[in-house]
XYZ file of N, CA and C in Angstrom:
825
model
N -17.358 -8.756 5.861
C -16.547 -9.683 5.081
C -15.691 -9.578 4.253
N -14.614 -10.075 3.931
C -13.526 -9.864 3.160
C -13.926 -10.239 1.572
N -13.502 -8.908 0.618
C -13.847 -9.387 -0.515
C -12.537 -9.150 -1.154
N -12.380 -9.622 -2.698
C -11.160 -9.717 -3.632
C -11.894 -9.196 -4.990
N -10.663 -8.079 -4.980
C -10.939 -7.635 -6.623
C -9.295 -7.660 -7.172
N -9.305 -8.228 -8.405
C -8.092 -8.169 -9.093
C -7.947 -6.583 -10.110
N -6.833 -6.167 -9.919
C -6.432 -5.170 -10.453
C -4.794 -5.210 -11.090
N -5.077 -5.134 -12.471
C -3.676 -5.418 -13.444
C -3.251 -6.750 -12.931
N -3.929 -7.488 -12.943
C -3.495 -9.233 -12.719
C -3.096 -9.631 -11.217
N -3.264 -8.631 -10.313
C -3.141 -8.717 -8.806
C -4.584 -8.556 -8.169
N -4.330 -9.670 -7.253
C -5.502 -9.860 -6.347
C -5.227 -9.095 -5.064
N -5.947 -8.163 -4.669
C -6.233 -7.382 -3.185
C -7.312 -7.919 -2.540
N -7.189 -7.994 -1.470
C -8.260 -8.285 -0.498
C -8.768 -6.880 0.294
N -9.916 -6.772 0.630
C -10.414 -5.636 1.421
C -11.589 -5.685 1.688
N -11.853 -4.837 3.056
C -13.308 -5.016 3.319
C -13.986 -3.625 3.530
N -15.175 -3.596 3.050
C -15.796 -2.332 3.120
C -17.217 -2.132 4.129
N -17.508 -1.275 4.402
C -18.447 -1.020 5.416
C -18.921 0.468 5.501
N -20.380 0.826 5.952
C -20.902 2.123 5.879
C -21.020 3.015 4.869
N -21.801 4.032 4.760
C -22.214 5.030 3.904
C -21.666 6.447 3.701
N -21.686 7.069 2.637
C -20.774 8.021 2.402
C -19.533 8.571 1.875
N -19.058 9.606 1.933
C -17.444 9.591 1.498
C -16.835 8.303 1.763
N -16.152 8.308 0.607
C -14.949 6.978 1.170
C -14.013 7.254 1.848
N -13.520 6.388 2.896
C -12.188 6.691 3.552
C -11.633 5.185 3.661
N -10.396 5.439 2.571
C -9.417 4.307 2.486
C -8.817 4.294 3.743
N -8.441 2.958 4.154
C -7.888 2.736 5.153
C -6.434 1.487 4.922
N -4.928 2.417 5.342
C -3.918 1.591 4.847
C -2.723 1.349 6.030
N -2.687 0.213 6.111
C -2.148 -0.543 7.328
C -0.575 -0.295 7.235
N -0.020 -0.576 8.648
C 1.505 -0.910 8.706
C 2.093 -2.277 8.235
N 3.183 -2.051 8.180
C 3.820 -3.334 7.885
C 3.861 -4.431 9.016
N 3.437 -5.664 8.914
C 3.094 -6.599 9.549
C 1.978 -6.865 9.719
N 0.980 -5.838 9.497
C -0.702 -5.428 9.542
C -1.341 -5.874 8.434
N -2.469 -5.831 8.449
C -3.796 -6.022 7.704
C -4.494 -5.243 8.261
N -5.795 -5.587 7.089
C -6.995 -4.487 7.381
C -7.709 -4.898 8.519
N -7.047 -6.166 9.441
C -7.960 -5.942 10.821
C -7.362 -4.975 11.856
N -6.263 -4.310 11.354
C -5.647 -3.234 11.976
C -6.620 -2.399 12.243
N -7.497 -2.202 11.412
C -8.810 -1.207 11.594
C -10.004 -1.306 11.979
N -10.213 -2.809 12.410
C -11.506 -3.612 12.759
C -11.992 -2.666 13.768
N -11.380 -2.424 15.075
C -11.882 -1.565 16.187
C -12.614 -0.359 15.871
N -12.077 0.253 14.819
C -12.837 1.598 14.550
C -14.192 1.768 13.608
N -14.361 0.150 13.098
C -15.631 0.118 12.031
C -16.986 0.964 12.362
N -17.154 0.201 13.635
C -18.455 0.837 14.034
C -18.617 2.264 14.045
N -17.140 2.928 14.802
C -17.364 4.406 15.099
C -17.337 5.244 13.644
N -16.630 4.829 12.645
C -16.490 5.445 11.201
C -17.685 5.170 10.580
N -18.381 4.076 10.628
C -19.254 3.362 9.391
C -20.418 4.338 9.133
N -20.566 5.212 10.362
C -22.192 5.775 10.178
C -21.668 7.180 8.945
N -20.683 7.704 9.367
C -20.244 8.952 8.486
C -19.593 8.520 7.043
N -19.026 7.548 7.116
C -18.041 7.288 5.878
C -18.123 5.920 5.504
N -17.859 5.601 3.981
C -17.831 4.465 3.335
C -16.275 3.876 3.764
N -16.082 3.271 4.806
C -14.922 2.557 5.149
C -14.892 1.515 4.468
N -13.223 1.419 3.880
C -12.834 0.691 2.718
C -11.281 0.340 3.751
N -11.109 -0.950 3.954
C -9.853 -1.118 4.560
C -9.231 -2.344 3.677
N -8.075 -1.925 3.043
C -7.420 -2.854 2.262
C -6.199 -3.417 2.471
N -5.918 -4.693 2.329
C -4.628 -5.511 2.804
C -3.824 -5.107 1.565
N -2.502 -4.387 1.877
C -1.634 -4.231 1.180
C -0.692 -5.451 0.375
N 0.130 -5.003 -0.457
C 0.664 -6.216 -0.898
C 1.476 -6.696 -0.597
N 1.667 -8.271 -0.246
C 2.440 -8.723 0.471
C 1.904 -9.117 2.270
N 0.433 -8.916 2.382
C 0.096 -8.539 3.675
C -1.215 -9.092 3.396
N -1.571 -9.738 4.897
C -3.170 -10.219 5.058
C -3.579 -11.535 4.068
N -4.689 -11.154 3.228
C -5.007 -12.035 2.354
C -4.455 -11.649 0.630
N -4.009 -10.343 0.314
C -3.902 -9.818 -0.790
C -2.693 -10.636 -1.280
N -2.249 -10.504 -2.715
C -1.321 -11.605 -3.251
C 0.138 -11.565 -2.826
N 0.983 -12.258 -2.510
C 2.467 -11.962 -2.270
C 3.227 -12.536 -3.271
N 3.288 -12.232 -4.769
C 4.034 -12.841 -5.762
C 5.667 -12.917 -5.042
N 6.669 -13.297 -6.100
C 7.802 -13.250 -6.114
C 8.293 -11.965 -6.613
N 7.476 -11.448 -7.693
C 7.935 -10.583 -8.452
C 8.398 -9.203 -7.721
N 9.374 -8.650 -7.524
C 9.308 -7.231 -6.856
C 8.810 -5.942 -7.172
N 8.765 -6.170 -8.515
C 8.004 -4.810 -9.300
C 6.593 -4.845 -8.629
N 5.755 -5.865 -8.438
C 4.436 -5.158 -7.907
C 4.550 -5.002 -6.563
N 5.540 -5.014 -5.911
C 5.598 -4.131 -4.315
C 5.971 -2.761 -4.616
N 6.435 -2.296 -5.728
C 7.092 -1.016 -5.680
C 6.151 0.120 -5.522
N 6.160 0.914 -4.625
C 5.386 2.119 -4.270
C 4.746 2.573 -5.765
N 5.253 2.752 -6.523
C 4.663 3.306 -7.912
C 3.578 2.513 -8.286
N 3.845 1.435 -8.215
C 3.175 0.107 -8.558
C 2.026 -0.087 -7.682
N 2.024 -0.080 -6.482
C 0.838 -0.073 -5.491
C 0.031 1.143 -5.660
N 0.500 2.257 -6.018
C -0.340 3.572 -6.156
C -0.994 3.353 -7.260
N -0.633 2.824 -8.317
C -1.386 2.908 -9.545
C -2.123 1.724 -9.368
N -2.091 0.578 -8.656
C -3.305 -0.179 -8.602
C -4.280 0.241 -7.802
N -3.945 0.964 -6.419
C -4.575 1.810 -5.848
C -5.573 2.953 -6.676
N -5.432 3.285 -7.572
C -6.000 4.220 -8.394
C -6.972 3.333 -9.212
N -6.337 2.243 -9.776
C -7.368 1.416 -10.448
C -8.314 1.003 -9.611
N -8.231 0.593 -8.630
C -9.323 -0.085 -7.632
C -10.308 0.995 -7.409
N -9.762 2.218 -6.857
C -10.773 3.266 -6.858
C -11.589 3.470 -8.105
N -11.265 3.542 -9.207
C -11.816 3.426 -10.463
C -12.884 2.551 -10.568
N -12.250 1.085 -10.338
C -13.190 -0.389 -10.718
C -14.307 -0.271 -9.315
N -13.925 0.407 -8.235
C -14.971 0.647 -7.386
C -15.836 1.776 -7.736
N -15.548 2.491 -8.353
C -16.607 3.663 -8.631
C -16.679 4.598 -7.664
N -15.457 5.204 -6.947
C -15.550 5.936 -5.986
C -15.121 7.458 -6.612
N -15.849 8.474 -6.207
C -15.468 9.692 -6.315
C -13.952 10.090 -5.515
N -13.648 11.216 -5.034
C -12.511 11.576 -4.476
C -12.401 11.002 -3.068
N -11.310 10.319 -2.488
C -11.658 9.965 -1.050
C -10.898 10.485 -0.023
N -11.293 9.962 1.003
C -10.226 10.260 2.230
C -9.316 9.433 2.535
N -7.900 9.551 2.895
C -6.906 8.410 2.954
C -6.554 8.432 4.467
N -6.429 7.407 4.951
C -5.599 7.516 6.246
C -4.776 6.291 6.378
N -3.578 6.399 6.795
C -2.296 5.760 6.454
C -1.762 5.599 7.947
N -1.302 4.334 8.173
C -0.184 4.335 9.407
C 1.041 3.771 9.006
N 1.899 4.615 9.468
C 3.355 3.911 9.271
C 3.493 3.638 7.757
N 3.778 2.577 7.295
C 4.057 1.975 5.761
C 2.979 2.332 4.976
N 1.613 2.133 5.699
C 0.490 2.629 5.053
C 0.460 4.265 4.669
N 1.015 4.700 5.838
C 1.082 6.472 5.754
C 1.937 7.021 4.421
N 3.119 5.963 4.120
C 4.172 6.119 3.172
C 3.114 6.061 1.919
N 2.557 5.128 1.763
C 1.448 4.712 0.633
C 0.578 5.679 0.564
N 0.153 6.303 1.519
C -0.939 7.390 1.308
C -0.450 8.411 0.852
N 0.973 8.982 1.150
C 1.375 10.431 1.116
C 1.741 9.955 -0.658
N 2.304 8.793 -0.972
C 2.767 8.529 -2.139
C 1.609 8.889 -2.972
N 0.733 8.324 -2.784
C -0.636 8.273 -3.487
C -1.226 9.652 -3.727
N -0.874 10.555 -2.618
C -1.226 11.950 -2.849
C -0.398 12.567 -3.791
N 0.664 12.456 -3.792
C 1.801 12.949 -4.644
C 1.515 12.638 -6.075
N 1.203 11.780 -6.094
C 0.880 11.212 -7.467
C -0.680 11.071 -8.252
N -1.152 11.294 -7.422
C -3.089 11.237 -8.008
C -3.171 12.343 -6.928
N -2.932 13.502 -7.160
C -3.200 14.370 -5.785
C -5.049 14.907 -6.362
N -5.306 14.759 -7.410
C -6.992 15.160 -7.781
C -7.870 13.681 -6.808
N -7.208 12.728 -6.615
C -8.067 11.619 -6.131
C -8.553 11.742 -4.509
N -7.641 12.894 -3.927
C -7.637 12.618 -2.383
C -7.969 14.059 -1.966
N -9.506 13.935 -1.021
C -9.742 15.385 -0.050
C -8.820 15.609 0.815
N -8.772 14.643 1.558
C -8.262 14.794 2.919
C -7.304 13.434 3.182
N -6.373 13.786 3.917
C -5.056 13.004 4.234
C -4.831 12.750 5.970
N -4.775 11.718 6.253
C -4.312 11.455 7.791
C -3.292 10.405 7.709
N -1.921 10.827 8.186
C -0.949 10.415 8.460
C -0.733 9.977 9.993
N -0.736 8.765 10.013
C -0.016 8.537 11.488
C 1.036 8.071 11.547
N 2.008 8.496 12.500
C 3.468 8.141 12.507
C 4.414 7.642 11.030
N 4.158 8.603 10.220
C 4.547 8.521 8.626
C 5.539 9.576 8.287
N 6.291 9.007 7.313
C 7.175 9.726 6.661
C 7.365 10.099 5.164
N 7.902 10.883 4.675
C 7.910 11.163 3.232
C 8.959 10.232 2.654
N 9.683 9.322 3.030
C 11.122 8.848 2.659
C 12.197 9.443 3.266
N 13.209 9.005 2.391
C 14.471 9.712 2.786
C 15.440 10.413 1.586
N 15.929 11.275 2.292
C 16.207 12.439 0.921
C 18.029 11.980 0.727
N 18.653 11.513 1.869
C 20.303 11.380 1.080
C 20.368 9.729 0.707
N 21.321 9.813 -0.108
C 21.468 8.463 -1.081
C 22.087 7.791 0.133
N 22.914 8.031 0.779
C 23.730 7.239 1.916
C 22.443 6.744 2.724
N 21.480 7.651 3.142
C 20.581 7.187 4.400
C 19.908 5.975 3.397
N 19.584 6.177 2.103
C 18.374 5.066 1.693
C 19.435 3.790 1.592
N 20.725 3.885 1.048
C 21.338 3.024 0.880
C 21.715 1.967 2.261
N 21.903 2.674 3.400
C 21.752 2.110 4.540
C 20.718 1.349 4.928
N 19.264 2.235 4.578
C 18.044 1.640 5.110
C 17.985 0.394 4.041
N 18.076 0.644 2.879
C 17.902 -0.703 1.963
C 18.849 -1.925 2.600
N 19.882 -1.763 2.896
C 20.698 -2.802 3.254
C 19.958 -3.541 4.730
N 19.609 -2.563 5.547
C 19.066 -2.825 6.900
C 17.612 -3.901 6.841
N 17.044 -3.366 5.257
C 15.630 -4.134 5.186
C 15.995 -5.385 4.607
N 17.023 -5.341 3.722
C 17.464 -6.871 3.196
C 17.877 -7.732 4.421
N 18.576 -7.270 5.188
C 19.008 -8.185 6.293
C 17.880 -8.841 7.104
N 16.754 -7.999 7.452
C 15.335 -8.270 7.875
C 14.934 -9.323 6.638
N 14.724 -9.236 5.656
C 13.984 -10.306 4.704
C 14.633 -11.481 4.847
N 15.767 -11.542 4.978
C 16.691 -12.573 4.678
C 16.372 -13.205 6.185
N 16.086 -12.431 7.330
C 15.817 -13.307 8.278
C 14.637 -13.864 8.410
N 13.578 -13.233 7.866
C 12.119 -13.669 7.406
C 12.253 -15.180 7.073
N 12.795 -15.040 5.678
C 13.035 -16.016 4.943
C 13.699 -17.206 5.585
N 14.636 -17.093 6.503
C 15.850 -17.963 6.893
C 15.128 -18.639 8.462
N 14.811 -17.521 8.747
C 14.406 -18.214 10.430
C 12.571 -18.385 10.518
N 11.911 -18.026 9.481
C 10.521 -17.958 9.675
C 9.791 -16.630 10.173
N 8.344 -16.665 10.070
C 7.655 -15.918 10.576
C 7.770 -15.596 12.262
N 7.696 -16.531 12.888
C 7.766 -16.845 14.581
C 8.755 -16.122 15.046
N 10.226 -16.718 14.655
C 11.220 -16.028 15.102
C 11.582 -14.321 14.754
N 10.867 -14.049 13.557
C 10.978 -12.711 13.148
C 10.138 -11.700 14.005
N 8.529 -12.466 14.370
C 7.970 -11.719 15.181
C 8.700 -11.135 16.291
N 9.060 -12.638 16.908
C 9.922 -12.242 18.232
C 10.716 -10.917 18.338
N 11.417 -10.956 17.183
C 12.262 -9.979 17.119
C 11.885 -8.666 16.833
N 10.753 -8.545 15.999
C 10.127 -7.392 15.637
C 8.780 -6.783 16.975
N 8.961 -7.672 17.493
C 8.133 -7.225 18.792
C 8.789 -6.205 20.019
N 10.348 -6.430 19.689
C 11.329 -6.142 20.840
C 12.132 -5.036 20.051
N 11.781 -4.244 19.120
C 12.547 -3.509 18.695
C 12.018 -2.025 19.446
N 12.929 -1.281 19.542
C 12.842 0.035 20.443
C 11.579 0.964 19.803
N 11.366 0.835 18.766
C 10.101 1.584 18.036
C 8.651 1.098 18.789
N 8.846 -0.300 19.316
C 7.548 -0.574 20.151
C 7.923 -0.673 21.332
N 8.451 -0.085 21.900
C 8.867 -0.498 23.350
C 7.688 -0.449 24.133
N 6.578 1.051 23.748
C 5.475 1.598 24.372
C 4.631 0.435 24.226
N 4.569 -0.456 23.660
C 3.557 -1.484 23.650
C 3.621 -2.413 24.786
N 4.733 -2.427 25.405
C 4.874 -3.747 26.202
C 4.080 -3.616 27.400
N 3.535 -2.372 27.939
C 2.684 -2.220 28.993
C 1.102 -2.060 28.488
N 0.953 -2.503 27.145
C -0.617 -2.780 26.604
C -1.234 -3.557 27.672
N -2.628 -3.854 27.814
C -3.206 -4.973 28.459
C -3.014 -6.168 27.747
N -3.141 -7.201 28.199
C -2.386 -8.460 27.139
C -3.428 -8.711 25.811
N -4.706 -8.319 25.995
C -5.480 -8.628 24.837
C -4.894 -7.855 23.734
N -4.687 -6.594 24.000
C -4.278 -5.899 22.540
C -3.014 -6.266 22.286
N -1.811 -6.890 22.973
C -0.459 -7.417 22.743
C -0.813 -8.469 21.815
N -1.850 -9.211 22.650
C -1.918 -10.665 21.857
C -2.578 -10.396 20.262
N -3.365 -9.425 19.932
C -4.152 -9.163 18.926
C -3.011 -8.781 17.577
N -2.261 -7.826 18.442
C -1.256 -7.882 17.855
C -0.354 -8.545 17.071
N 0.061 -9.154 18.015
C 1.119 -10.784 17.844
C 0.044 -11.890 16.650
N -1.207 -11.705 16.961
C -1.746 -12.802 15.804
C -1.923 -12.191 14.750
N -1.923 -10.856 14.366
C -2.007 -10.383 12.874
C -0.732 -10.349 12.409
N 0.341 -10.263 13.282
C 1.305 -10.492 12.811
C 2.053 -11.674 12.093
N 1.543 -12.895 13.253
C 2.206 -14.170 12.559
C 1.103 -14.840 11.531
N 0.131 -13.855 11.152
C -0.625 -14.511 10.135
C 0.064 -14.123 8.796
N 0.678 -13.455 8.891
C 1.890 -12.920 7.549
C 2.253 -13.978 6.680
N 2.463 -14.096 5.631
C 3.228 -14.676 4.536
C 4.672 -14.188 4.550
N 5.656 -15.340 4.848
C 6.943 -14.895 4.734
C 7.703 -14.659 3.640
N 7.053 -14.868 2.507
C 7.313 -14.002 1.378
C 6.827 -12.939 1.142
N 5.854 -12.410 1.477
C 5.272 -11.161 1.343
C 5.697 -10.168 2.180
N 5.885 -10.469 3.139
C 7.068 -9.449 4.294
C 8.225 -9.172 3.588
N 8.880 -10.481 3.469
C 9.946 -10.292 2.932
C 10.031 -9.543 1.644
N 9.438 -9.586 0.500
C 9.251 -8.734 -0.793
C 8.857 -7.232 -0.375
N 7.761 -7.115 0.644
C 7.145 -5.971 0.875
C 8.277 -4.916 1.412
N 9.477 -5.615 2.105
C 10.529 -4.680 2.758
C 11.687 -4.250 1.457
N 11.705 -5.241 0.752
C 12.434 -4.949 -0.469
C 11.798 -4.115 -1.290
N 10.454 -4.385 -1.709
C 10.002 -3.436 -2.995
C 9.577 -1.914 -2.533
N 9.006 -1.935 -1.329
C 8.448 -0.851 -0.790
C 8.795 -0.313 0.430
N 10.261 -0.537 1.188
C 10.708 -0.119 2.232
C 10.938 1.543 1.915
N 11.092 2.005 3.329
C 11.899 3.163 3.011
C 12.867 3.909 2.528
N 14.040 2.968 2.188
C 15.103 2.943 1.568
C 14.640 3.133 -0.077
N 13.774 2.258 -0.471
C 13.877 2.100 -1.872
C 12.839 2.975 -2.394
N 12.084 3.234 -1.617
C 10.558 4.123 -2.314
C 11.419 5.465 -2.554
N 10.593 6.308 -3.328
C 10.810 7.609 -3.679
C 10.702 8.668 -2.511
N 11.505 9.625 -2.376
C 11.270 10.444 -1.486
C 10.507 11.656 -1.821
N 9.611 12.015 -1.106
C 8.554 13.027 -1.332
C 8.801 14.472 -0.791
N 10.009 14.852 -0.010
C 10.113 15.881 0.768
C 9.957 17.240 -0.314
N 10.417 16.660 -1.321
C 10.275 18.174 -2.475
C 9.316 18.498 -2.825
N 8.253 17.394 -2.790
C 6.906 17.727 -3.384
C 5.692 18.280 -2.415
N 5.972 18.072 -1.026
C 4.830 18.331 0.050
C 4.442 19.822 0.024
N 5.221 20.807 -0.624
C 4.946 21.822 -0.638
C 3.604 22.301 -2.008
N 3.487 21.336 -2.455
C 2.657 20.990 -3.614
C 0.839 20.314 -3.375
N 1.324 19.811 -1.935
C 0.008 19.412 -1.465
C -0.863 20.145 -0.576
N -2.199 20.880 -1.377
C -3.072 21.906 -1.111
C -3.870 21.311 -0.044
N -4.700 20.088 -0.147
C -5.281 19.583 0.671
C -5.078 19.590 2.281
N -6.353 19.497 2.877
C -5.644 19.536 4.453
C -5.221 18.189 4.583
N -4.180 18.149 5.718
C -3.517 16.944 6.118
C -3.413 17.082 7.636
N -4.201 15.860 8.054
C -3.339 15.898 9.707
C -2.441 15.001 9.909
N -1.476 15.525 10.813
C -0.315 14.248 11.240
C -0.530 14.112 12.600
N -0.443 12.873 12.723
C -0.742 12.319 14.309
C 0.479 11.707 14.702
N 1.119 11.756 15.530
C 2.370 11.153 16.444
C 2.010 10.955 17.859
N 2.734 9.984 18.202
C 2.822 9.687 19.716
C 4.016 10.137 20.471
N 3.612 11.165 21.584
C 4.938 11.862 22.257
C 6.007 11.273 22.414
N 6.040 9.738 22.838
C 6.859 9.152 23.169
C 7.654 8.570 21.960
N 7.284 9.098 20.934
C 7.893 8.271 19.659
C 8.933 9.529 18.727
N 9.774 9.859 19.456
C 10.635 11.310 19.266
C 10.865 11.235 18.179
N 11.509 9.997 17.254
C 11.671 10.653 15.491
C 11.085 10.747 14.781
N 9.744 10.454 14.879
C 8.654 10.550 14.115
C 8.039 11.850 14.434
N 8.056 12.303 15.575
C 7.496 13.844 16.122
C 8.458 15.005 15.295
N 9.754 14.600 15.222
C 10.716 15.513 14.416
C 10.155 15.565 12.930
N 9.862 14.139 12.449
C 9.390 14.129 10.898
C 8.395 14.876 10.902
N 7.475 14.686 11.617
C 5.729 15.122 11.555
C 6.107 16.976 11.526
N 7.063 17.670 12.751
C 6.960 18.318 12.715
C 7.659 19.126 11.517
N 8.780 18.442 10.978
C 9.426 19.507 9.901
C 8.024 19.443 8.691
N 7.509 18.307 8.313
C 6.412 18.161 7.432
C 5.359 19.211 7.526
N 5.040 19.689 9.065
C 4.141 20.709 9.141
C 4.626 22.112 8.903
N 5.569 22.169 8.609
C 6.293 23.323 8.207
C 6.452 23.727 6.584
N 6.310 22.409 6.408
C 6.062 22.593 4.867
C 4.804 22.560 4.128
N 3.840 21.605 4.181
C 2.967 21.489 4.057
C 1.980 22.667 4.088
N 1.359 23.124 3.071
C 0.366 24.161 3.297
C -0.554 24.241 3.934
N -1.209 23.172 4.544
C -2.741 22.967 5.059
C -2.560 21.867 5.907
N -1.540 21.834 6.971
C -1.497 21.090 7.404
C -1.654 21.205 9.123
N -2.427 20.358 10.084
C -2.306 20.224 11.182
C -1.595 19.299 12.197
N -0.810 19.396 13.275
C -0.064 18.688 13.666
C -0.348 18.291 15.234
N -0.733 17.140 15.559
C -1.225 16.779 16.924
C -0.432 15.613 17.163
N -0.051 15.912 18.489
C 1.056 15.038 19.509
C 0.102 14.265 20.387
N 0.121 13.131 20.653
C -0.540 12.203 21.575
C -0.013 11.905 22.558
N -0.316 12.587 23.902
C 0.258 12.260 25.108
C 0.498 10.671 25.530
N 1.442 10.508 25.824
C 1.397 8.882 26.309
C 1.288 8.041 25.489
N 1.418 8.191 24.164
C 1.479 7.249 23.248
C 2.818 7.046 22.251
N 3.421 6.004 21.647
C 4.005 5.981 20.696
C 3.903 5.657 19.406
N 4.408 4.752 18.850
C 4.167 4.426 17.692
C 3.014 4.557 16.882
N 2.516 3.591 17.421
C 1.028 2.857 17.296
C -0.217 3.674 18.032
N -0.483 4.873 17.749
C -1.234 5.491 18.544
C -2.813 4.931 18.548
N -3.208 4.193 17.133
C -4.180 3.588 16.912
C -4.493 2.430 17.937
N -3.252 1.957 18.563
C -3.506 0.555 19.285
C -3.339 1.091 20.677
N -2.442 2.212 21.234
C -2.008 2.573 22.437
C -3.255 3.606 23.112
N -3.910 4.359 22.043
C -4.986 5.192 22.617
C -5.857 5.163 21.436
N -6.291 4.018 21.159
C -7.455 3.814 20.526
C -8.527 4.766 20.415
N -9.101 5.000 21.313
C -10.394 5.820 22.215
C -10.084 7.343 21.453
N -9.104 7.616 21.680
C -8.290 9.453 21.187
C -8.088 9.224 19.982
N -7.414 7.920 19.401
C -7.171 8.275 18.033
C -8.485 8.255 17.052
N -9.628 7.453 17.196
C -10.580 7.428 16.496
C -11.413 8.823 16.665
N -11.398 9.719 17.928
C -11.922 10.633 17.995
C -11.434 11.637 17.077
N -9.680 11.830 16.954
C -9.053 12.596 16.222
C -9.385 12.612 14.678
N -9.383 11.450 14.279
C -9.693 11.142 13.114
C -11.011 11.807 12.549
N -12.241 11.529 13.317
C -13.605 11.834 13.263
C -13.551 13.652 13.067
N -13.066 13.849 14.388
C -12.903 15.354 14.234
C -12.381 16.098 13.212
N -11.221 15.678 12.723
C -10.645 16.320 11.649
C -11.372 16.042 10.335
N -12.138 14.951 10.044
C -12.907 14.732 8.730
C -14.001 15.656 8.901
N -14.460 15.569 9.929
C -15.824 16.821 9.969
C -15.729 17.957 10.251
N -14.499 18.454 10.675
C -14.323 20.203 10.573
C -13.933 20.339 9.150
N -13.221 19.878 8.572
C -13.032 19.994 7.441
C -14.027 20.095 6.384
N -14.993 19.370 6.628
C -16.466 19.308 5.985
C -17.335 20.352 6.124
N -17.017 21.075 7.414
C -17.644 22.074 7.742
C -18.928 21.650 8.803
N -19.060 20.456 9.314
C -20.497 19.634 10.175
C -19.896 19.900 11.591
N -18.666 20.012 11.850
C -18.201 20.108 13.335
C -18.331 21.684 14.355
């Protein structure tokens, strides 16, 4: 059952289940804590699973103020949330946008994180021209959401090349994804793009060499762009493992859920010396 907590005047929705070392789960753009529900039963016996709705998504606040969506602000809230829940150091798992949050948090609050799992994620963009191009594209998408509405945007979003591999998923999985996307608030999604998109967030490429904790990089074989990004990250991170899932695209947790769940469990257990 969802709980709510007010952090720095901002209300976050989250759900927690299980016992053990905290495992915080961060969803992707247009997602929510519901993204991770299929894995609760698998992970709850070994970990205290905490799934959070990020700003502008799910049941978390979706204000007009863009500064509340900034990556640094979200990470500051996450640190305060960890304090409020009286958690020790945590494991972090993030998918796509949530992976960017998880990596940003690790760079800003390195003593908080024991292990990091990044699914189809990036450290941001290095070149100013690339950042400006991405910000302009995100602004166009934000305006589409505001002017055309959520249903129009979801129809567009489902058909971008990044998600082409999801076309062959069973109907019930495609429907679950669609319902999760349609449940979003238009202002929340638009401001999420403007406030914490890949173009506007800090680039962490120059700090990867400082991350000494174990990192598991997970990408789908059919997601070429993110395979290249993860391979480059692997070469910089001091303690990283790269795993490419055969037959999967961007959302491995959806397309190859059973394999994904086992990868996460195996990585966390290996690093604890219990597997």
